[in-house]
Amino acid sequence: MMDFLKKIYPDADRLLVEVSAAMLDTDRNRGLREDIVRRFMAQLLTDDERARLFGLPASCRVRENTKILQAEKLKCGEHVWIGENAYLDASGGLSIGDHSTIGVGVYVWTHTSVLANLLHENRPGGAHVVRRPTHIGAGCYIVGHSVINPGVRIGDGAVVLPMSCVSDDVPAGDIVAGAPAKSVGSVTEAFVARLKEELRRQRDEPGTDA
């Protein structure tokens, strides 16, 4: 490994000494470091292999650079897709229903440390962290770079449009957008029919793969 590092960075020995000197051998850091190494090595896996590493169902896919905090507390359904750079905090309890998409760069939270900051008690160990379970229903489509705040319940078939910040519950079949996210429409039969017709025209175009 060192021979390889020296090929791409001739001063690797010095850098390794500096990094080693900064390391603190504590129980907390050993646990954190294991997670860091696991996520680093996970970049070598495919999306279905990465889902398997996180303990998700075989039908799920997880893209690169996704972090799942306390994955053992995530209840994930079948055929869930999680995009690049997503952050899923399951520490307070997180559930995701079948056939839902968590888009690129989406942050889903189940805890807040605001109390620790307000009390000037922002110390390692999380003694003042408030945890709230978050639920994402089946068939949901959460578009990239949105934030789902702790304790939110998103109903089945809901759509969260890009760059939204969801702080309140979202009813089933609702379409929300904005920060804070507000309802801007509904997933109706007509809405689905328009998408199906668009897909049909797309497939009928010459040179378009089915």
PDB file of N, CA, C and O in Angstrom, residues 48-76:
ATOM      1  N   ASP A  48     -25.954  -2.106  -5.494  1.00  0.00           N
ATOM      2  CA  ASP A  48     -26.669  -3.169  -4.790  1.00  0.00           C
ATOM      3  C   ASP A  48     -25.788  -3.810  -3.716  1.00  0.00           C
ATOM      4  O   ASP A  48     -26.271  -4.195  -2.640  1.00  0.00           O
ATOM      5  N   GLU A  49     -24.472  -3.884  -3.980  1.00  0.00           N
ATOM      6  CA  GLU A  49     -23.562  -4.405  -2.966  1.00  0.00           C
ATOM      7  C   GLU A  49     -23.487  -3.475  -1.758  1.00  0.00           C
ATOM      8  O   GLU A  49     -23.425  -3.913  -0.609  1.00  0.00           O
ATOM      9  N   ARG A  50     -23.498  -2.185  -2.034  1.00  0.00           N
ATOM     10  CA  ARG A  50     -23.445  -1.204  -0.949  1.00  0.00           C
ATOM     11  C   ARG A  50     -24.704  -1.294  -0.085  1.00  0.00           C
ATOM     12  O   ARG A  50     -24.635  -1.177   1.148  1.00  0.00           O
ATOM     13  N   ALA A  51     -25.847  -1.510  -0.697  1.00  0.00           N
ATOM     14  CA  ALA A  51     -27.075  -1.697   0.075  1.00  0.00           C
ATOM     15  C   ALA A  51     -26.971  -2.916   0.979  1.00  0.00           C
ATOM     16  O   ALA A  51     -27.407  -2.902   2.140  1.00  0.00           O
ATOM     17  N   ARG A  52     -26.370  -3.969   0.451  1.00  0.00           N
ATOM     18  CA  ARG A  52     -26.181  -5.189   1.246  1.00  0.00           C
ATOM     19  C   ARG A  52     -25.270  -4.920   2.439  1.00  0.00           C
ATOM     20  O   ARG A  52     -25.512  -5.409   3.549  1.00  0.00           O
ATOM     21  N   LEU A  53     -24.215  -4.131   2.228  1.00  0.00           N
ATOM     22  CA  LEU A  53     -23.299  -3.785   3.311  1.00  0.00           C
ATOM     23  C   LEU A  53     -24.033  -3.065   4.440  1.00  0.00           C
ATOM     24  O   LEU A  53     -23.759  -3.288   5.621  1.00  0.00           O
ATOM     25  N   PHE A  54     -24.987  -2.202   4.086  1.00  0.00           N
ATOM     26  CA  PHE A  54     -25.764  -1.466   5.079  1.00  0.00           C
ATOM     27  C   PHE A  54     -26.881  -2.312   5.703  1.00  0.00           C
ATOM     28  O   PHE A  54     -27.584  -1.848   6.586  1.00  0.00           O
ATOM     29  N   GLY A  55     -27.064  -3.531   5.210  1.00  0.00           N
ATOM     30  CA  GLY A  55     -28.097  -4.404   5.757  1.00  0.00           C
ATOM     31  C   GLY A  55     -29.475  -4.152   5.186  1.00  0.00           C
ATOM     32  O   GLY A  55     -30.475  -4.572   5.770  1.00  0.00           O
ATOM     33  N   LEU A  56     -29.557  -3.498   4.020  1.00  0.00           N
ATOM     34  CA  LEU A  56     -30.837  -3.229   3.381  1.00  0.00           C
ATOM     35  C   LEU A  56     -31.279  -4.441   2.555  1.00  0.00           C
ATOM     36  O   LEU A  56     -30.465  -5.292   2.213  1.00  0.00           O
ATOM     37  N   PRO A  57     -32.573  -4.521   2.216  1.00  0.00           N
ATOM     38  CA  PRO A  57     -33.053  -5.634   1.393  1.00  0.00           C
ATOM     39  C   PRO A  57     -32.307  -5.732   0.064  1.00  0.00           C
ATOM     40  O   PRO A  57     -31.797  -4.726  -0.464  1.00  0.00           O
ATOM     41  N   ALA A  58     -32.260  -6.937  -0.491  1.00  0.00           N
ATOM     42  CA  ALA A  58     -31.484  -7.204  -1.709  1.00  0.00           C
ATOM     43  C   ALA A  58     -31.957  -6.380  -2.901  1.00  0.00           C
ATOM     44  O   ALA A  58     -31.190  -6.135  -3.835  1.00  0.00           O
ATOM     45  N   SER A  59     -33.205  -5.940  -2.893  1.00  0.00           N
ATOM     46  CA  SER A  59     -33.743  -5.180  -4.020  1.00  0.00           C
ATOM     47  C   SER A  59     -33.387  -3.690  -3.960  1.00  0.00           C
ATOM     48  O   SER A  59     -33.709  -2.936  -4.878  1.00  0.00           O
ATOM     49  N   CYS A  60     -32.727  -3.256  -2.903  1.00  0.00           N
ATOM     50  CA  CYS A  60     -32.406  -1.840  -2.728  1.00  0.00           C
ATOM     51  C   CYS A  60     -31.068  -1.491  -3.375  1.00  0.00           C
ATOM     52  O   CYS A  60     -30.236  -2.356  -3.632  1.00  0.00           O
ATOM     53  N   ARG A  61     -30.878  -0.194  -3.629  1.00  0.00           N
ATOM     54  CA  ARG A  61     -29.626   0.295  -4.208  1.00  0.00           C
ATOM     55  C   ARG A  61     -29.196   1.559  -3.467  1.00  0.00           C
ATOM     56  O   ARG A  61     -30.023   2.422  -3.179  1.00  0.00           O
ATOM     57  N   VAL A  62     -27.908   1.630  -3.195  1.00  0.00           N
ATOM     58  CA  VAL A  62     -27.344   2.784  -2.486  1.00  0.00           C
ATOM     59  C   VAL A  62     -26.153   3.295  -3.281  1.00  0.00           C
ATOM     60  O   VAL A  62     -25.201   2.571  -3.516  1.00  0.00           O
ATOM     61  N   ARG A  63     -26.201   4.546  -3.679  1.00  0.00           N
ATOM     62  CA  ARG A  63     -25.136   5.129  -4.488  1.00  0.00           C
ATOM     63  C   ARG A  63     -23.953   5.598  -3.621  1.00  0.00           C
ATOM     64  O   ARG A  63     -24.009   5.565  -2.388  1.00  0.00           O
ATOM     65  N   GLU A  64     -22.899   6.090  -4.287  1.00  0.00           N
ATOM     66  CA  GLU A  64     -21.659   6.439  -3.604  1.00  0.00           C
ATOM     67  C   GLU A  64     -21.838   7.578  -2.604  1.00  0.00           C
ATOM     68  O   GLU A  64     -22.681   8.449  -2.754  1.00  0.00           O
ATOM     69  N   ASN A  65     -20.963   7.536  -1.587  1.00  0.00           N
ATOM     70  CA  ASN A  65     -20.827   8.607  -0.591  1.00  0.00           C
ATOM     71  C   ASN A  65     -22.074   8.810   0.271  1.00  0.00           C
ATOM     72  O   ASN A  65     -22.213   9.847   0.921  1.00  0.00           O
ATOM     73  N   THR A  66     -22.961   7.836   0.280  1.00  0.00           N
ATOM     74  CA  THR A  66     -24.095   7.902   1.196  1.00  0.00           C
ATOM     75  C   THR A  66     -23.641   7.520   2.597  1.00  0.00           C
ATOM     76  O   THR A  66     -22.842   6.610   2.774  1.00  0.00           O
ATOM     77  N   LYS A  67     -24.156   8.238   3.593  1.00  0.00           N
ATOM     78  CA  LYS A  67     -23.876   7.891   4.984  1.00  0.00           C
ATOM     79  C   LYS A  67     -25.189   7.574   5.677  1.00  0.00           C
ATOM     80  O   LYS A  67     -26.156   8.339   5.571  1.00  0.00           O
ATOM     81  N   ILE A  68     -25.232   6.442   6.367  1.00  0.00           N
ATOM     82  CA  ILE A  68     -26.396   6.083   7.179  1.00  0.00           C
ATOM     83  C   ILE A  68     -25.933   5.997   8.625  1.00  0.00           C
ATOM     84  O   ILE A  68     -25.127   5.128   8.972  1.00  0.00           O
ATOM     85  N   LEU A  69     -26.407   6.914   9.447  1.00  0.00           N
ATOM     86  CA  LEU A  69     -26.031   6.938  10.857  1.00  0.00           C
ATOM     87  C   LEU A  69     -26.885   5.939  11.624  1.00  0.00           C
ATOM     88  O   LEU A  69     -28.110   6.023  11.607  1.00  0.00           O
ATOM     89  N   GLN A  70     -26.223   4.978  12.260  1.00  0.00           N
ATOM     90  CA  GLN A  70     -26.874   3.902  13.005  1.00  0.00           C
ATOM     91  C   GLN A  70     -27.860   3.146  12.108  1.00  0.00           C
ATOM     92  O   GLN A  70     -29.064   3.107  12.353  1.00  0.00           O
ATOM     93  N   ALA A  71     -27.291   2.538  11.066  1.00  0.00           N
ATOM     94  CA  ALA A  71     -28.094   1.819  10.077  1.00  0.00           C
ATOM     95  C   ALA A  71     -28.933   0.714  10.694  1.00  0.00           C
ATOM     96  O   ALA A  71     -29.970   0.322  10.135  1.00  0.00           O
ATOM     97  N   GLU A  72     -28.534   0.208  11.841  1.00  0.00           N
ATOM     98  CA  GLU A  72     -29.306  -0.851  12.503  1.00  0.00           C
ATOM     99  C   GLU A  72     -30.683  -0.367  12.959  1.00  0.00           C
ATOM    100  O   GLU A  72     -31.571  -1.171  13.234  1.00  0.00           O
ATOM    101  N   LYS A  73     -30.893   0.951  13.023  1.00  0.00           N
ATOM    102  CA  LYS A  73     -32.186   1.507  13.432  1.00  0.00           C
ATOM    103  C   LYS A  73     -33.029   1.943  12.231  1.00  0.00           C
ATOM    104  O   LYS A  73     -34.086   2.543  12.403  1.00  0.00           O
ATOM    105  N   LEU A  74     -32.549   1.648  11.023  1.00  0.00           N
ATOM    106  CA  LEU A  74     -33.300   1.961   9.802  1.00  0.00           C
ATOM    107  C   LEU A  74     -34.158   0.773   9.403  1.00  0.00           C
ATOM    108  O   LEU A  74     -33.655  -0.330   9.207  1.00  0.00           O
ATOM    109  N   LYS A  75     -35.466   0.987   9.282  1.00  0.00           N
ATOM    110  CA  LYS A  75     -36.389  -0.011   8.753  1.00  0.00           C
ATOM    111  C   LYS A  75     -36.675   0.363   7.301  1.00  0.00           C
ATOM    112  O   LYS A  75     -37.386   1.330   7.034  1.00  0.00           O
ATOM    113  N   CYS A  76     -36.099  -0.406   6.393  1.00  0.00           N
ATOM    114  CA  CYS A  76     -36.159  -0.056   4.976  1.00  0.00           C
ATOM    115  C   CYS A  76     -36.945  -1.097   4.206  1.00  0.00           C
ATOM    116  O   CYS A  76     -36.712  -2.304   4.358  1.00  0.00           O
TER     117      CYS A  76
END
